[in-house]
Amino acid sequence: MALDKTGIAKRIAKEVKDGYYVNLGIGIPTLVANYVRDDIEVEFQSENGVLGMGPFPFEGEEDADIINAGKQTITTLPGASFFDSAMSFSMIRGKHVDLTILGAMEVSENGDIANWKIPGKMVKGMGGAMDLVASAENIIVAMMHTNKAGESKLLKKCSLPLTGVGCVKKIVTNLAVLEVTDKGFKLLERAPGISVEDIKKATEGTLIVEGDIPEMSL
């Protein structure tokens, strides 16, 4: 069975290590903070000027002044700090963020990412994603494997305007976990109940399958 957005966030949370500074992009990535293990210390950074984000607040406990980059209300952990955009982007451009988790409309087999514009339909502005993909050493993409028409979003070459070139390291979709290699998408794990054949059909780019592919554990 394919994962939902929560399932994708839970799997990506396993990639977060103790002591990491992590930037969470808009969309599925914002859910990751809810599922990080309790026994590790992680600092979540939001480009609008927050370091030390916690999980989403419970209903009735929201503070409209405390939001993430996607304008969602958030909580902050003890020791959290607030700062302006100049400081926030100094952290990002200065490579002080260990892991960036982004959403995407398309990813190519060589690690290009397109996540800001669909010509003639949607232009949300490149925003901070431009800085994140240019500066981060470790980028994981959270996305659906196919679009609403059932067409693959993991491509040989992106068709949409690029946000960054050759920068994505790993992708977690509703079907699979894949690593970007110089030979294409290497399949690491598959969602529970999803076959390798299902993933092959949903992947336009080169898919590398070596040995038995384990199911994800969430």
Short mmCIF file of C-alpha atoms in Angstrom, two decimals:
data_model
loop_
_atom_site.label_atom_id
_atom_site.label_comp_id
_atom_site.label_asym_id
_atom_site.label_seq_id
_atom_site.Cartn_x
_atom_site.Cartn_y
_atom_site.Cartn_z
CA MET A 1 0.00 0.00 0.00
CA ALA A 2 1.38 3.41 -0.96
CA LEU A 3 2.29 5.74 1.89
CA ASP A 4 0.34 8.89 2.64
CA LYS A 5 2.06 12.20 3.44
CA THR A 6 2.37 11.24 7.11
CA GLY A 7 4.06 7.97 6.16
CA ILE A 8 6.59 9.81 4.00
CA ALA A 9 7.34 12.19 6.89
CA LYS A 10 7.78 9.29 9.33
CA ARG A 11 10.29 7.59 7.02
CA ILE A 12 12.27 10.79 6.47
CA ALA A 13 12.37 11.37 10.24
CA LYS A 14 14.58 8.27 10.44
CA GLU A 15 17.23 10.13 8.41
CA VAL A 16 17.55 12.84 11.07
CA LYS A 17 20.56 12.27 13.33
CA ASP A 18 21.42 13.48 16.82
CA GLY A 19 22.86 17.00 16.83
CA TYR A 20 21.60 17.87 13.34
CA TYR A 21 20.46 21.32 12.29
CA VAL A 22 17.63 20.68 9.83
CA ASN A 23 15.71 23.00 7.50
CA LEU A 24 12.16 21.91 6.67
CA GLY A 25 10.63 23.09 3.41
CA ILE A 26 6.95 23.77 2.75
CA GLY A 27 4.47 20.88 2.43
CA ILE A 28 5.25 17.30 3.47
CA PRO A 29 8.62 18.28 5.06
CA THR A 30 6.87 20.36 7.76
CA LEU A 31 5.40 17.11 9.14
CA VAL A 32 8.84 15.61 9.86
CA ALA A 33 9.26 17.50 13.16
CA ASN A 34 6.30 15.54 14.55
CA TYR A 35 8.03 12.16 14.16
CA VAL A 36 11.68 12.58 15.20
CA ARG A 37 12.80 10.19 17.94
CA ASP A 38 12.52 11.52 21.49
CA ASP A 39 16.01 10.34 22.48
CA ILE A 40 17.91 12.65 20.09
CA GLU A 41 18.52 16.40 20.06
CA VAL A 42 17.64 18.10 16.78
CA GLU A 43 17.30 21.79 15.93
CA PHE A 44 14.76 22.54 13.21
CA GLN A 45 15.30 25.79 11.32
CA SER A 46 12.66 27.67 9.34
CA GLU A 47 13.85 30.23 6.82
CA ASN A 48 11.43 32.88 8.10
CA GLY A 49 13.59 33.15 11.22
CA VAL A 50 13.07 30.34 13.74
CA LEU A 51 15.59 27.91 15.21
CA GLY A 52 14.16 25.31 17.56
CA MET A 53 10.79 24.46 16.01
CA GLY A 54 8.75 21.77 17.71
CA PRO A 55 5.72 19.76 16.57
CA PHE A 56 2.52 21.36 15.36
CA PRO A 57 0.36 22.71 18.23
CA PHE A 58 -2.77 20.98 19.45
CA GLU A 59 -6.06 22.59 18.46
CA GLY A 60 -6.80 25.52 20.72
CA GLU A 61 -3.13 26.02 21.65
CA GLU A 62 -2.06 27.82 18.47
CA ASP A 63 -0.19 31.13 18.62
CA ALA A 64 -0.79 33.04 15.39
CA ASP A 65 2.51 34.91 15.82
CA ILE A 66 4.61 31.73 15.75
CA ILE A 67 4.62 30.27 12.24
CA ASN A 68 6.87 28.38 9.83
CA ALA A 69 7.83 29.36 6.28
CA GLY A 70 4.55 27.92 5.01
CA LYS A 71 2.58 30.21 7.36
CA GLN A 72 1.44 27.27 9.50
CA THR A 73 1.30 27.72 13.28
CA ILE A 74 4.07 25.84 15.08
CA THR A 75 5.42 25.30 18.58
CA THR A 76 8.92 26.12 19.77
CA LEU A 77 11.14 24.07 22.06
CA PRO A 78 12.99 25.37 25.15
CA GLY A 79 15.96 27.47 23.97
CA ALA A 80 14.39 28.36 20.62
CA SER A 81 15.40 31.65 19.03
CA PHE A 82 13.89 34.11 16.57
CA PHE A 83 15.82 36.27 14.09
CA ASP A 84 15.52 38.18 10.84
CA SER A 85 15.83 36.86 7.29
CA ALA A 86 19.41 38.10 6.96
CA MET A 87 20.50 35.93 9.89
CA SER A 88 18.41 33.00 8.66
CA PHE A 89 19.98 33.03 5.21
CA SER A 90 23.46 33.50 6.68
CA MET A 91 22.89 30.15 8.39
CA ILE A 92 21.77 28.57 5.12
CA ARG A 93 24.35 30.13 2.78
CA GLY A 94 27.09 29.62 5.35
CA LYS A 95 26.42 25.85 5.22
CA HIS A 96 25.49 25.63 8.91
CA VAL A 97 22.44 23.46 8.14
CA ASP A 98 23.23 19.72 8.15
CA LEU A 99 20.13 18.50 6.32
CA THR A 100 17.54 20.16 4.09
CA ILE A 101 14.20 18.44 3.43
CA LEU A 102 12.26 19.81 0.47
CA GLY A 103 9.19 19.05 -1.58
CA ALA A 104 9.45 18.82 -5.37
CA MET A 105 7.35 18.70 -8.52
CA GLU A 106 10.08 16.84 -10.43
CA VAL A 107 13.49 15.30 -9.77
CA SER A 108 15.82 14.05 -12.50
CA GLU A 109 18.04 10.98 -12.33
CA ASN A 110 21.14 13.15 -11.93
CA GLY A 111 19.69 15.02 -8.93
CA ASP A 112 18.23 18.16 -10.55
CA ILE A 113 15.17 19.53 -8.74
CA ALA A 114 12.20 21.57 -9.99
CA ASN A 115 9.88 22.82 -7.26
CA TRP A 116 8.91 26.43 -7.89
CA LYS A 117 7.06 26.97 -11.16
CA ILE A 118 4.65 25.36 -13.60
CA PRO A 119 4.61 27.69 -16.64
CA GLY A 120 1.13 28.99 -17.38
CA LYS A 121 -0.34 27.43 -14.25
CA MET A 122 1.50 28.14 -11.03
CA VAL A 123 4.28 30.53 -10.12
CA LYS A 124 4.86 30.59 -6.39
CA GLY A 125 8.29 32.23 -6.62
CA MET A 126 11.59 30.47 -6.07
CA GLY A 127 12.03 31.96 -2.60
CA GLY A 128 14.46 30.38 -0.18
CA ALA A 129 14.56 27.08 -2.05
CA MET A 130 17.13 28.65 -4.39
CA ASP A 131 19.50 29.26 -1.48
CA LEU A 132 18.82 25.92 0.17
CA VAL A 133 19.60 23.81 -2.90
CA ALA A 134 22.72 25.85 -3.68
CA SER A 135 24.11 25.69 -0.15
CA ALA A 136 23.03 22.40 1.46
CA GLU A 137 25.38 19.41 1.43
CA ASN A 138 22.60 16.92 2.14
CA ILE A 139 19.18 17.30 0.48
CA ILE A 140 16.33 14.82 0.85
CA VAL A 141 13.21 15.30 -1.25
CA ALA A 142 9.74 14.36 0.03
CA MET A 143 7.29 13.89 -2.83
CA MET A 144 4.63 11.78 -4.48
CA HIS A 145 6.10 9.37 -7.04
CA THR A 146 3.58 10.36 -9.72
CA ASN A 147 1.36 13.36 -10.44
CA LYS A 148 -2.45 13.34 -10.36
CA ALA A 149 -2.51 12.09 -13.95
CA GLY A 150 -0.36 9.10 -12.95
CA GLU A 151 2.73 10.42 -14.76
CA SER A 152 6.14 9.91 -13.20
CA LYS A 153 7.78 12.78 -11.31
CA LEU A 154 11.14 10.94 -11.21
CA LEU A 155 12.47 11.68 -14.67
CA LYS A 156 15.45 11.28 -16.96
CA LYS A 157 15.38 15.06 -17.32
CA CYS A 158 13.15 17.63 -15.61
CA SER A 159 10.64 19.34 -17.90
CA LEU A 160 9.89 22.23 -15.51
CA PRO A 161 12.20 25.20 -14.75
CA LEU A 162 14.94 24.06 -12.38
CA THR A 163 15.49 25.22 -8.83
CA GLY A 164 18.87 23.51 -8.53
CA VAL A 165 21.21 21.26 -10.50
CA GLY A 166 22.69 17.95 -9.33
CA CYS A 167 21.92 18.63 -5.69
CA VAL A 168 19.43 15.98 -4.51
CA LYS A 169 20.96 13.05 -2.60
CA LYS A 170 17.92 11.00 -1.58
CA ILE A 171 14.19 10.86 -2.36
CA VAL A 172 11.38 9.45 -0.23
CA THR A 173 8.10 8.99 -2.09
CA ASN A 174 4.80 7.29 -1.36
CA LEU A 175 6.24 4.21 -3.10
CA ALA A 176 9.95 4.05 -2.34
CA VAL A 177 13.22 5.35 -0.92
CA LEU A 178 15.75 6.09 -3.64
CA GLU A 179 19.34 7.35 -3.69
CA VAL A 180 20.55 9.55 -6.53
CA THR A 181 23.72 8.06 -8.05
CA ASP A 182 25.78 8.88 -11.13
CA LYS A 183 24.00 5.99 -12.88
CA GLY A 184 20.42 6.91 -11.94
CA PHE A 185 17.92 6.32 -9.14
CA LYS A 186 19.08 3.45 -6.91
CA LEU A 187 16.15 1.73 -5.21
CA LEU A 188 16.84 1.28 -1.49
CA GLU A 189 13.45 0.46 0.03
CA ARG A 190 9.86 -0.02 -1.09
CA ALA A 191 6.66 0.95 0.68
CA PRO A 192 4.79 -1.91 2.40
CA GLY A 193 2.85 -3.94 -0.15
CA ILE A 194 4.43 -2.16 -3.12
CA SER A 195 6.37 -4.34 -5.55
CA VAL A 196 9.56 -3.48 -7.41
CA GLU A 197 7.51 -3.76 -10.60
CA ASP A 198 5.10 -1.09 -9.32
CA ILE A 199 8.03 1.24 -8.73
CA LYS A 200 9.55 0.52 -12.16
CA LYS A 201 6.25 1.43 -13.84
CA ALA A 202 6.06 4.70 -11.90
CA THR A 203 9.67 5.78 -12.61
CA GLU A 204 10.55 7.32 -15.96
CA GLY A 205 14.22 7.85 -15.08
CA THR A 206 16.81 5.07 -14.92
CA LEU A 207 16.03 2.79 -11.96
CA ILE A 208 18.80 0.65 -10.48
CA VAL A 209 17.62 -2.46 -8.63
CA GLU A 210 20.23 -4.62 -6.89
CA GLY A 211 19.23 -7.76 -4.99
CA ASP A 212 16.18 -8.05 -2.79
CA ILE A 213 14.66 -4.67 -1.91
CA PRO A 214 13.41 -4.50 1.70
CA GLU A 215 10.15 -2.91 2.77
CA MET A 216 10.34 0.38 4.66
CA SER A 217 9.92 0.30 8.41
CA LEU A 218 8.13 3.36 9.80
#
